[in-house]
């Protein structure tokens, strides 16, 4: 019955999405045809939908096993929004009362419930198993399946009991889902769940919407972070610190700067900790400052930035943590503050540990350092680390691609490196190879008598920074490989041998020297999506927040940011039109839509906005594209001189545009810029002049105010004045 079904139609009907993400459709078809399914998809890839949609289409109830009790309620709330039937989704865990459980059971028996979320420990309870034996099960979904494996990052012994219990309840297809892609974990999951034959769907781990940047960590790092957050006001963000003490300190600093931030770490009492997490999910606060204890399974889709205050201990960790940004496919800025001093500190911390553990820890840390110092595309390095090849020349969304460094020819250098590695019989690590190249007579070198090699000191003409860059980029290019099992010994691949025989051009970019570099300004980036009508967008966000308080659900459960952005662009005013918005299906439209439609309608009437009949694109009423984009940039508090540069116009032309905007009745707040370039008194003098004056003519003002004030300054303050007074 479900074989030939038009899934895109069903997707639209229930979830309001127009297209599937990645492999979703193939995965769902596989499950619908009754086969076991194994899904490897990065965080934010859209795993939940792979079992939610089929559950609605198949006969019976799907059982979803998920490790996090706290998040079950959110998932169930979200599901209920897609349907008009409250009983469509339920959960069973230890927090439910007896009578609540009775309600759940009666809904299931009445055939209302398509999805039942259970914690593994509830699944193992005798009477639950007994009850479920009478129920028609459509399939079993094992979410966060890496919890089965001791090699994963979150082992749960109860997860190993899942297979025997499934056998007791009754056979049905299994779908296992995880974001941990290492082969060892994968094997464990398949063995343990008895699904060796399952069809496997592995997605790319590339997250194109995430922007990666590494900045030098200076003494001003706290101020840098405050500044960054102020530039991103109102957006949700996570800041990771390594120590609990720093978490507390930084949260306090942010609060003192008027930022709504709270701390989170494992040393806090659980009530406060949970309250802080809740405040973040419900958007009572914008920023959570946390140790890595925070985040596993946090399903907040609109985290707009993740900052690493300290260098991450491993690239796996870095990938998971940054992965919490931009899950809805929207903006996700990942900023890491890096310093060599931090690196040395971390290495020192490890000294108390067993030697083998120290060695692994150091390896992982070296990988992170290499990532940070490299000038190669961040995405390329990250994906290479996960065994994936990224072939684009420029990803357009990382600091290194946006500010590419000059490439230098390293053909000869690579030959020297390969020869050196061969000369020491591929039995040494990168640091040792560097010692040979640079002719350092360390005790280890002397012990191996390597100072007698012909190649010894062949690289003395160049700095170690260059040699490191050559080796790292040769690894990415596949000329060298690291034997990870053996402490990272460097080996030459067959490609490497070919290269040595017949050298060809090998261009590299030099690493960044973080000792010399001062913290630079962030480059302007594109990609941050934005509504055409920022005023309406802000109003819609407020409404969503109010409703979320009233209904006690997180805001994004109602509508997600991309949906609100679309609303503030195409102005739907009826429930029917609302369903044209991405992410809004019939269920959601009915449940929440009316108030949003009313608000949009009122806004359109009050501002005489021409709504296009066909409701596809908005004709921007009386505002040229340039003006709209200036308004958006000012909204995002981009410095005005930067806006002028970005738009390719003179500063004075920009002021012309801005004046036209405020004179036509749109309020603009440029205080953030004025405060930066002018001192308080100066500004106040000009402001007072306009307050007293009967004219706003610039020439008059210049004459009256005298030489201490430039024309630009006067015009800027006049913009502020008009905006505040007249509008
Ligand atoms: P994962 O469990 O893989 O980390 P989720 O299932 O939580 O990811 O989904 C991440 C986000 O992607 C959610 O906000 C979800 O609404 C959104 N999403 C899922 N599928 C689609 C789709 N086909 N189109 C648009 N957005 C989607
Ligand atoms: Mg998930
Ligand atoms: Zn890049």
XYZ file of C-alpha atoms and ligand atoms in Angstrom:
756
model
C 0.000 0.000 0.000
C 2.854 2.376 0.791
C 5.026 1.250 -2.122
C 4.065 3.791 -4.729
C 3.068 6.590 -2.460
C 4.066 10.157 -3.352
C 6.262 10.898 -0.372
C 6.904 14.525 -1.229
C 3.190 15.144 -1.004
C 3.046 13.490 2.402
C 6.069 15.465 3.562
C 4.345 18.690 2.608
C 1.066 17.647 4.158
C 2.381 16.703 7.568
C 5.550 18.745 7.990
C 5.147 21.551 5.507
C 8.563 20.966 3.900
C 8.848 21.059 0.114
C 11.780 18.742 -0.347
C 13.599 16.014 1.490
C 17.016 16.672 2.921
C 19.863 14.434 1.782
C 18.977 10.748 1.877
C 15.697 11.105 3.751
C 13.471 9.864 0.961
C 15.550 6.771 0.159
C 15.767 5.952 3.851
C 12.031 6.274 4.311
C 11.287 4.126 1.259
C 13.607 1.441 2.548
C 11.850 1.418 5.900
C 8.395 1.451 4.305
C 9.319 -1.638 2.333
C 9.912 -3.452 5.601
C 13.709 -3.605 5.552
C 16.180 -2.874 8.331
C 17.821 0.484 7.890
C 21.041 1.988 9.187
C 21.389 5.751 9.105
C 24.646 7.687 9.566
C 23.868 11.360 9.343
C 25.520 14.362 10.974
C 23.794 16.331 13.688
C 21.148 18.533 12.172
C 20.874 16.307 9.116
C 17.233 15.521 9.830
C 17.288 12.043 11.336
C 14.022 12.341 13.275
C 11.960 12.799 10.139
C 13.253 9.449 8.848
C 11.112 7.689 11.421
C 8.449 10.305 12.102
C 7.043 10.394 8.585
C 6.890 6.622 8.028
C 5.236 6.161 11.408
C 2.350 8.313 10.187
C 2.052 6.323 6.988
C 2.336 2.799 8.326
C -0.150 0.683 10.124
C 0.393 0.316 13.861
C 2.577 2.138 16.365
C 6.285 2.865 15.915
C 8.466 2.521 18.985
C 11.250 5.096 19.258
C 14.022 4.342 21.723
C 15.858 7.457 22.754
C 18.272 8.014 25.642
C 17.223 11.419 26.823
C 14.137 11.633 28.975
C 14.323 15.414 29.081
C 14.027 15.683 25.327
C 11.191 13.224 24.836
C 8.624 15.763 25.851
C 9.966 18.227 23.295
C 9.895 15.637 20.550
C 6.371 14.613 21.416
C 5.226 18.243 21.529
C 6.795 18.817 18.144
C 5.065 15.761 16.702
C 1.694 16.799 18.061
C 2.025 20.051 16.203
C 2.161 18.258 12.906
C -1.120 16.524 13.504
C -4.524 17.562 14.715
C -4.677 14.551 17.005
C -2.953 14.937 20.393
C -2.722 11.208 20.890
C -0.573 10.849 17.775
C 2.615 10.778 19.851
C 3.297 9.764 23.433
C 6.226 8.908 25.611
C 6.708 6.465 28.437
C 9.435 7.093 30.949
C 9.960 7.077 34.680
C 8.565 10.605 35.077
C 4.973 9.633 34.183
C 2.284 9.035 36.810
C 0.194 5.868 36.838
C -2.863 7.610 35.432
C -0.840 9.272 32.691
C 0.425 5.860 31.660
C -3.139 4.557 31.558
C -4.068 7.393 29.178
C -1.126 6.535 26.942
C -2.099 2.903 26.861
C -5.703 3.588 26.009
C -4.719 5.895 23.142
C -2.414 3.215 21.790
C -5.080 0.526 21.980
C -7.561 2.876 20.309
C -5.144 3.094 17.387
C -4.593 6.849 17.783
C -0.900 6.673 18.539
C 1.567 6.427 15.686
C 4.733 7.117 17.666
C 5.679 5.971 21.121
C 8.918 7.280 22.605
C 10.435 5.099 25.300
C 13.573 5.323 27.374
C 15.555 2.074 27.283
C 15.085 1.489 30.999
C 11.294 1.732 30.630
C 11.378 -0.622 27.704
C 12.931 -3.287 29.879
C 10.121 -3.101 32.463
C 8.074 -6.289 32.616
C 4.573 -4.786 32.456
C 5.471 -2.443 29.583
C 6.764 -5.386 27.589
C 3.641 -7.331 28.480
C 1.446 -4.476 27.278
C 3.357 -3.888 24.047
C 3.003 -7.544 23.083
C -0.675 -6.887 22.349
C 0.133 -3.883 20.158
C 0.753 -3.911 16.410
C 4.252 -2.462 16.059
C 5.035 -0.806 12.709
C 8.806 -0.625 13.332
C 11.447 0.100 15.961
C 13.630 3.192 15.744
C 16.827 3.267 17.808
C 17.896 6.916 17.963
C 21.424 7.904 19.097
C 22.341 4.293 18.385
C 26.027 4.874 19.212
C 24.996 4.554 22.882
C 25.166 0.802 22.242
C 28.923 0.912 21.767
C 31.595 1.311 24.382
C 33.623 2.967 21.644
C 31.076 5.708 21.152
C 31.160 8.878 23.168
C 28.121 8.071 25.279
C 27.866 4.414 26.202
C 24.587 3.289 27.876
C 24.541 -0.313 29.101
C 20.707 -0.474 28.859
C 21.047 -0.004 25.126
C 22.549 -3.463 24.892
C 19.275 -4.976 26.120
C 17.253 -3.576 23.211
C 17.543 -6.521 20.843
C 16.347 -9.249 23.261
C 13.371 -7.096 24.264
C 12.392 -6.458 20.662
C 12.349 -10.213 20.171
C 10.008 -10.533 23.131
C 7.609 -7.810 22.025
C 7.388 -8.932 18.431
C 9.415 -8.670 15.254
C 9.276 -5.581 13.061
C 11.819 -3.689 10.943
C 14.498 -1.736 12.816
C 15.924 1.632 11.907
C 19.076 2.654 13.788
C 20.269 6.260 13.635
C 23.464 7.962 14.778
C 25.812 10.851 14.026
C 28.937 8.923 15.020
C 30.539 7.549 11.923
C 33.609 5.634 13.052
C 33.733 2.081 11.660
C 34.207 0.521 15.095
C 31.010 2.046 16.489
C 29.093 1.161 13.364
C 30.097 -2.487 13.599
C 29.113 -2.644 17.289
C 25.670 -1.254 16.563
C 24.930 -3.611 13.710
C 26.145 -6.667 15.594
C 24.313 -5.816 18.746
C 21.030 -5.053 17.060
C 21.367 -8.123 14.850
C 21.061 -6.083 11.686
C 24.174 -6.977 9.735
C 22.130 -7.088 6.532
C 20.628 -3.646 6.965
C 20.785 -1.183 4.094
C 23.191 1.572 5.054
C 22.699 5.251 4.306
C 25.683 7.431 5.051
C 25.390 11.141 4.392
C 28.160 13.559 3.833
C 29.295 15.104 7.092
C 29.708 18.447 5.410
C 27.623 21.201 6.991
C 27.661 23.876 4.277
C 25.789 26.437 6.364
C 28.345 26.395 9.169
C 30.955 29.124 9.007
C 34.304 28.149 10.559
C 36.788 30.660 11.838
C 39.836 30.521 14.091
C 40.967 33.718 15.793
C 44.064 34.463 17.777
C 43.305 34.437 21.487
C 44.725 37.640 22.879
C 44.510 39.225 26.310
C 41.374 40.916 25.056
C 39.499 37.737 24.349
C 36.678 38.564 26.774
C 36.129 41.916 25.110
C 36.279 40.262 21.693
C 33.508 37.905 22.735
C 31.351 40.679 24.170
C 31.773 42.601 20.953
C 30.922 39.598 18.848
C 27.736 38.935 20.793
C 26.696 42.576 20.609
C 27.078 42.401 16.854
C 24.817 39.363 16.926
C 22.252 40.656 19.357
C 19.193 38.546 20.008
C 20.726 35.443 18.493
C 21.132 32.218 20.441
C 24.657 31.040 21.071
C 26.769 28.592 23.055
C 30.234 29.363 24.430
C 32.358 26.394 25.407
C 35.102 26.752 28.023
C 37.292 23.964 29.375
C 37.105 24.837 33.056
C 34.099 25.337 35.310
C 35.771 28.362 36.826
C 36.068 30.057 33.454
C 32.437 29.203 32.702
C 31.304 31.060 35.823
C 33.651 33.972 35.249
C 32.728 34.520 31.641
C 28.997 34.237 32.302
C 29.411 36.997 34.884
C 31.375 39.198 32.515
C 28.708 38.806 29.850
C 25.935 39.603 32.322
C 27.806 42.686 33.456
C 27.778 43.785 29.827
C 24.034 43.523 29.544
C 24.041 40.193 27.737
C 21.449 37.642 28.753
C 23.777 34.764 29.592
C 23.941 31.945 32.128
C 26.478 29.285 33.083
C 26.147 25.520 32.757
C 28.515 22.856 34.055
C 28.418 19.525 35.808
C 29.491 21.000 39.148
C 26.319 23.067 39.557
C 23.342 21.710 41.469
C 21.006 20.001 39.073
C 18.042 22.304 39.687
C 19.981 25.428 38.670
C 21.618 23.623 35.822
C 18.306 22.449 34.400
C 16.746 25.850 34.912
C 19.571 27.432 32.929
C 19.252 24.909 30.134
C 15.506 25.513 30.030
C 15.963 29.268 29.949
C 18.196 28.809 26.936
C 15.807 26.486 25.116
C 12.899 28.823 25.791
C 14.888 31.889 24.791
C 14.655 33.696 28.093
C 18.404 34.008 27.714
C 20.460 34.274 24.551
C 23.771 32.768 25.527
C 24.791 29.746 27.528
C 28.381 29.539 28.735
C 29.187 25.897 29.315
C 31.644 23.083 29.647
C 31.303 20.269 27.138
C 28.839 18.669 29.574
C 26.289 20.806 27.777
C 24.777 19.906 24.496
C 24.389 16.186 23.928
C 20.986 15.868 22.323
C 20.161 19.555 22.597
C 17.663 19.859 19.790
C 17.517 23.638 19.572
C 17.560 24.215 15.817
C 18.344 27.931 15.782
C 21.625 28.187 17.668
C 23.339 30.883 15.601
C 26.860 30.711 16.989
C 29.154 28.362 18.880
C 32.283 29.875 20.367
C 35.214 27.841 21.628
C 36.896 29.939 24.281
C 39.642 27.333 24.604
C 41.167 25.064 22.015
C 39.076 21.876 21.760
C 40.735 18.658 22.907
C 39.954 16.788 19.707
C 38.538 17.411 16.268
C 35.737 14.898 16.956
C 34.671 16.977 19.914
C 35.024 20.177 17.914
C 32.850 18.768 15.155
C 30.127 17.633 17.563
C 30.135 20.928 19.460
C 30.142 23.201 16.432
C 27.520 20.874 14.974
C 25.000 22.289 17.426
C 24.890 25.526 15.450
C 22.522 26.069 12.557
C 20.665 22.782 12.688
C 17.779 24.357 10.802
C 20.088 25.022 7.881
C 20.299 28.733 8.691
C 23.269 30.750 9.857
C 25.751 29.015 12.164
C 28.964 30.834 13.047
C 31.656 28.698 14.669
C 34.429 30.783 16.162
C 37.427 29.294 17.948
C 39.937 31.280 19.956
C 43.334 29.700 19.675
C 46.676 30.235 21.329
C 49.814 28.163 21.645
C 49.859 28.825 25.352
C 46.543 26.990 25.772
C 47.930 24.080 23.878
C 50.917 23.779 26.197
C 48.656 24.070 29.219
C 46.502 21.184 27.990
C 49.541 19.027 27.358
C 50.694 19.686 30.907
C 47.312 18.634 32.305
C 47.705 15.272 30.646
C 50.938 14.450 32.407
C 49.215 12.725 35.323
C 47.579 10.187 33.058
C 48.781 6.728 31.947
C 51.362 6.953 29.167
C 49.227 5.368 26.455
C 46.356 7.707 27.223
C 48.734 10.664 27.179
C 49.967 9.626 23.777
C 46.434 9.406 22.335
C 45.501 12.695 23.956
C 48.538 14.407 22.505
C 47.817 13.031 19.038
C 44.275 14.340 19.136
C 45.476 17.707 20.360
C 48.073 17.904 17.589
C 45.321 17.359 15.032
C 43.377 20.255 16.481
C 46.461 22.466 16.456
C 47.129 21.565 12.841
C 43.546 22.467 11.985
C 43.790 25.795 13.763
C 47.120 26.864 12.304
C 46.455 25.735 8.776
C 45.485 28.168 6.043
C 43.728 25.462 4.068
C 39.912 25.430 3.826
C 38.646 24.394 7.287
C 35.900 22.299 5.775
C 38.398 20.353 3.715
C 40.526 19.550 6.764
C 37.559 18.543 8.917
C 36.046 16.287 6.289
C 39.425 14.767 5.521
C 39.663 13.892 9.176
C 36.408 11.957 8.882
C 37.620 10.144 5.791
C 35.657 12.251 3.361
C 37.101 14.073 0.368
C 35.988 17.649 -0.231
C 36.893 18.716 -3.739
C 35.678 22.314 -4.014
C 38.512 24.809 -4.319
C 36.816 27.419 -2.207
C 33.982 26.631 0.188
C 33.097 30.303 0.515
C 32.160 29.877 4.153
C 35.286 29.661 6.255
C 37.862 32.282 7.211
C 40.593 30.725 5.088
C 38.439 30.633 1.970
C 37.143 34.158 2.472
C 40.649 35.552 2.969
C 42.760 33.192 0.942
C 46.491 33.352 1.525
C 48.898 33.415 -1.334
C 49.952 29.998 -2.547
C 53.593 29.064 -2.807
C 55.174 26.316 -4.896
C 56.350 23.470 -2.674
C 57.291 20.843 -5.220
C 60.916 20.601 -4.114
C 59.963 20.819 -0.459
C 57.609 17.882 -0.781
C 60.303 15.812 -2.474
C 62.640 16.566 0.429
C 59.961 15.525 2.925
C 59.218 12.274 1.139
C 62.916 11.456 0.887
C 63.368 12.123 4.576
C 60.485 9.886 5.568
C 61.845 7.086 3.406
C 65.362 7.596 4.769
C 64.135 6.915 8.310
C 62.178 3.865 7.114
C 58.699 5.351 7.695
C 59.124 4.716 11.372
C 58.828 8.198 12.880
C 56.365 10.926 13.685
C 56.043 14.400 12.266
C 58.067 16.149 14.986
C 60.952 13.789 14.485
C 60.891 14.272 10.725
C 61.128 17.999 11.400
C 64.157 17.484 13.637
C 65.915 15.649 10.800
C 64.963 18.261 8.231
C 66.147 21.096 10.428
C 69.339 19.290 11.412
C 68.647 19.169 15.160
C 70.908 16.800 17.024
C 68.424 15.732 19.676
C 69.197 12.754 21.879
C 66.724 10.660 19.913
C 68.358 11.611 16.617
C 71.782 10.785 18.005
C 70.539 7.476 19.405
C 69.449 6.477 15.916
C 72.610 7.900 14.349
C 70.409 9.823 11.962
C 72.766 12.789 11.994
C 74.822 10.728 9.546
C 72.035 10.603 6.965
C 72.692 12.503 3.793
C 69.330 14.214 4.076
C 70.037 15.411 7.643
C 69.585 19.189 7.771
C 68.342 19.401 4.198
C 65.565 21.742 5.253
C 67.597 24.221 7.272
C 66.901 27.013 4.823
C 63.233 27.167 5.822
C 61.303 27.583 9.043
C 59.581 24.715 10.818
C 56.289 26.433 10.028
C 56.786 25.769 6.340
C 57.704 22.117 6.880
C 54.658 21.564 9.044
C 52.466 23.069 6.349
C 54.026 20.891 3.643
C 53.492 17.728 5.664
C 49.916 18.546 6.644
C 48.887 19.481 3.157
C 50.617 16.425 1.698
C 48.504 14.355 4.101
C 45.330 15.981 2.820
C 46.448 15.575 -0.789
C 47.112 11.878 -0.183
C 50.889 11.807 -0.748
C 51.505 10.878 2.869
C 49.431 9.112 5.458
C 49.506 8.840 9.185
C 49.426 5.454 10.825
C 46.884 6.270 13.507
C 47.111 2.887 15.196
C 50.836 3.438 15.638
C 51.101 6.815 17.296
C 50.873 8.652 14.010
C 54.013 7.405 12.252
C 54.350 9.086 8.862
C 54.158 6.818 5.792
C 54.532 7.527 2.096
C 51.577 6.400 -0.045
C 51.916 4.994 -3.542
C 50.874 8.430 -4.817
C 53.785 9.823 -2.817
C 56.238 7.406 -4.388
C 54.924 8.355 -7.824
C 55.381 12.022 -6.979
C 58.994 11.480 -6.008
C 59.713 9.700 -9.292
C 57.962 12.284 -11.389
C 57.506 15.486 -9.411
C 54.812 17.944 -10.418
C 53.515 21.244 -9.142
C 52.406 21.174 -5.501
C 51.077 24.504 -4.246
C 50.562 25.105 -0.574
C 49.508 27.949 1.668
C 51.654 28.748 4.657
C 50.288 28.237 8.143
C 49.148 31.130 10.246
C 51.555 32.161 12.957
C 49.385 32.742 15.979
C 52.223 34.128 18.055
C 52.655 37.119 15.797
C 49.131 37.674 14.721
C 47.005 40.230 16.483
C 43.304 39.548 16.658
C 41.840 40.799 13.416
C 38.373 42.019 12.689
C 36.016 39.399 11.348
C 35.556 39.657 7.630
C 32.092 40.519 6.387
C 30.299 37.408 5.504
C 27.427 36.584 3.289
C 25.061 33.772 3.939
C 23.230 35.096 6.981
C 19.722 34.788 5.789
C 17.395 37.606 6.562
C 13.775 38.533 6.117
C 12.893 41.268 3.650
C 10.801 43.035 6.259
C 12.887 43.122 9.448
C 10.252 45.019 11.407
C 7.604 42.430 10.748
C 10.117 39.696 11.411
C 10.827 41.110 14.859
C 7.101 41.354 15.576
C 6.531 37.771 14.504
C 9.348 36.666 16.761
C 7.774 38.476 19.687
C 4.437 36.869 19.031
C 6.074 33.481 18.864
C 7.785 34.093 22.170
C 4.545 35.128 23.825
C 2.761 32.049 22.564
C 5.605 29.837 23.605
C 5.360 31.168 27.158
C 1.626 30.677 27.216
C 1.759 27.159 25.833
C 4.939 26.261 27.675
C 6.760 24.962 24.626
C 10.054 26.236 23.157
C 9.474 28.906 20.474
C 10.879 26.882 17.592
C 8.306 24.187 18.221
C 5.712 26.706 17.044
C 7.477 27.981 13.920
C 11.160 27.915 13.097
C 13.177 30.967 12.086
C 13.209 30.185 8.357
C 9.408 30.027 8.446
C 9.163 33.419 10.148
C 11.616 34.857 7.638
C 9.455 33.604 4.810
C 6.361 35.111 6.447
C 8.099 38.463 6.690
C 8.834 38.201 2.986
C 5.658 36.942 1.341
C 3.050 38.189 3.836
C 0.508 35.373 4.087
C -2.760 36.558 5.682
C -4.988 33.483 5.568
C -4.419 29.989 6.917
C -4.437 28.709 3.381
C -1.744 31.092 2.267
C 0.214 30.312 5.385
C 0.630 26.736 4.222
C 2.732 28.027 1.330
C 5.379 28.881 3.884
C 8.204 26.365 4.208
C 7.901 24.436 7.433
C 4.171 25.091 7.852
C 1.826 22.188 7.267
C -1.927 22.008 7.719
C -1.663 20.933 11.347
C 0.613 23.768 12.380
C -1.349 26.314 10.409
C -4.536 25.354 12.226
C -2.949 25.184 15.624
C -0.961 28.415 15.673
C -1.540 30.174 12.393
C -4.430 32.515 13.084
C -2.644 34.973 15.361
C 0.269 35.175 12.952
C -2.034 35.849 10.015
C -3.850 38.539 11.999
C -0.595 40.231 12.888
C 0.668 40.168 9.299
C -2.637 41.514 8.018
C -2.606 44.398 10.449
C 1.009 45.184 9.614
C 0.226 45.243 5.890
C -2.735 47.561 6.371
C -0.916 49.961 8.633
C 2.074 50.216 6.332
C 0.139 50.084 3.078
C 2.149 47.159 1.865
C 1.202 45.798 -1.542
C 0.763 42.113 -1.146
C 1.374 40.381 -4.436
C -1.713 38.443 -5.541
C 0.019 35.194 -6.222
C 1.827 35.305 -2.936
C 5.160 34.260 -4.253
C 7.480 37.204 -4.164
C 7.000 40.464 -2.499
C 7.263 43.643 -4.521
C 9.285 45.772 -2.216
C 7.000 48.705 -1.678
C 8.756 51.935 -2.634
C 12.075 50.710 -1.429
C 14.821 49.874 -3.770
C 16.779 46.726 -3.214
C 19.781 48.723 -2.067
C 17.746 50.428 0.624
C 16.337 47.171 1.896
C 19.774 45.719 2.118
C 21.083 48.812 3.933
C 18.251 48.537 6.434
C 19.084 44.904 6.996
C 22.753 45.629 7.484
C 22.033 48.386 9.986
C 19.696 46.016 11.741
C 22.568 43.639 12.064
C 24.728 46.492 13.336
C 27.272 46.382 10.563
C 29.570 49.414 10.730
C 28.435 52.020 8.192
C 31.815 52.334 6.519
C 31.788 48.570 6.028
C 28.336 48.778 4.479
C 29.561 51.387 2.013
C 32.515 49.203 1.067
C 30.324 46.130 0.719
C 27.875 47.992 -1.519
C 30.630 49.614 -3.513
C 29.471 53.177 -2.858
C 31.038 56.275 -1.325
C 30.343 56.946 2.321
C 28.499 60.146 1.430
C 26.319 58.236 -1.029
C 25.477 55.812 1.714
C 24.434 58.728 3.886
C 22.198 59.958 1.046
C 20.454 56.599 1.004
C 20.083 56.443 4.752
C 18.692 59.956 4.850
C 16.140 59.009 2.216
C 15.145 56.041 4.334
C 14.631 57.927 7.576
C 12.976 60.888 5.867
C 10.449 58.532 4.325
C 9.453 57.437 7.799
C 11.471 54.343 8.583
C 13.180 54.330 11.924
C 16.831 53.359 11.935
C 19.003 52.970 14.967
C 22.631 53.816 14.221
C 23.691 54.394 17.821
C 26.021 51.403 17.704
C 28.033 53.173 15.040
C 27.885 56.681 16.500
C 29.113 55.404 19.847
C 32.067 53.862 18.166
C 33.248 56.865 16.195
C 32.208 59.886 18.239
C 32.474 60.834 21.833
C 29.347 61.456 23.840
C 29.705 65.249 24.267
C 30.471 65.857 20.655
C 27.379 63.995 19.622
C 25.218 65.683 22.238
C 26.259 69.150 20.980
C 25.105 68.392 17.470
C 21.956 66.721 18.705
C 21.090 69.720 20.852
C 21.648 72.022 17.925
C 19.021 70.222 15.840
C 16.634 70.190 18.792
C 16.817 73.983 19.080
C 17.106 74.771 15.407
C 14.174 75.536 13.138
C 15.872 74.022 10.129
C 17.639 70.763 9.418
C 19.724 72.281 6.641
C 23.315 70.999 6.747
C 25.023 74.201 5.599
C 23.303 76.180 8.309
C 24.313 73.592 10.841
C 27.940 73.654 9.735
C 28.097 77.375 9.982
C 26.493 77.458 13.413
C 28.511 74.585 14.858
C 31.883 75.584 13.492
C 35.047 73.765 12.430
C 35.114 71.220 15.237
C 32.456 69.184 13.523
C 32.742 67.477 10.152
C 29.948 67.307 7.664
C 29.721 63.534 7.970
C 29.389 63.781 11.737
C 26.623 66.327 11.471
C 24.767 64.285 8.925
C 25.063 61.160 11.036
C 23.665 62.839 14.118
C 20.919 64.388 12.014
C 19.948 60.861 10.920
C 19.725 59.830 14.552
C 17.708 62.938 15.342
C 15.203 62.512 12.500
C 14.834 58.865 13.256
C 14.101 59.456 16.926
C 12.032 62.604 16.732
C 10.054 62.599 13.552
C 9.253 58.942 13.184
P 19.242 15.258 13.788
O 18.444 14.393 14.726
O 19.749 14.520 12.592
O 20.340 15.992 14.486
P 16.776 16.686 13.486
O 15.936 15.516 13.182
O 16.666 17.241 14.864
O 18.307 16.386 13.179
O 16.493 17.799 12.384
C 17.230 18.991 12.312
C 16.401 20.119 11.722
O 16.136 19.892 10.350
C 15.054 20.278 12.401
O 14.889 21.637 12.686
C 14.063 19.804 11.351
O 12.830 20.481 11.469
C 14.763 20.144 10.060
N 14.355 19.286 8.913
C 14.298 17.948 8.879
N 13.920 17.514 7.657
C 13.726 18.606 6.883
C 13.331 18.830 5.503
N 13.060 17.811 4.680
N 13.250 20.106 5.069
C 13.537 21.133 5.906
N 13.916 21.003 7.191
C 14.019 19.750 7.690
Mg 18.279 13.591 16.577
Zn 36.631 26.835 3.233
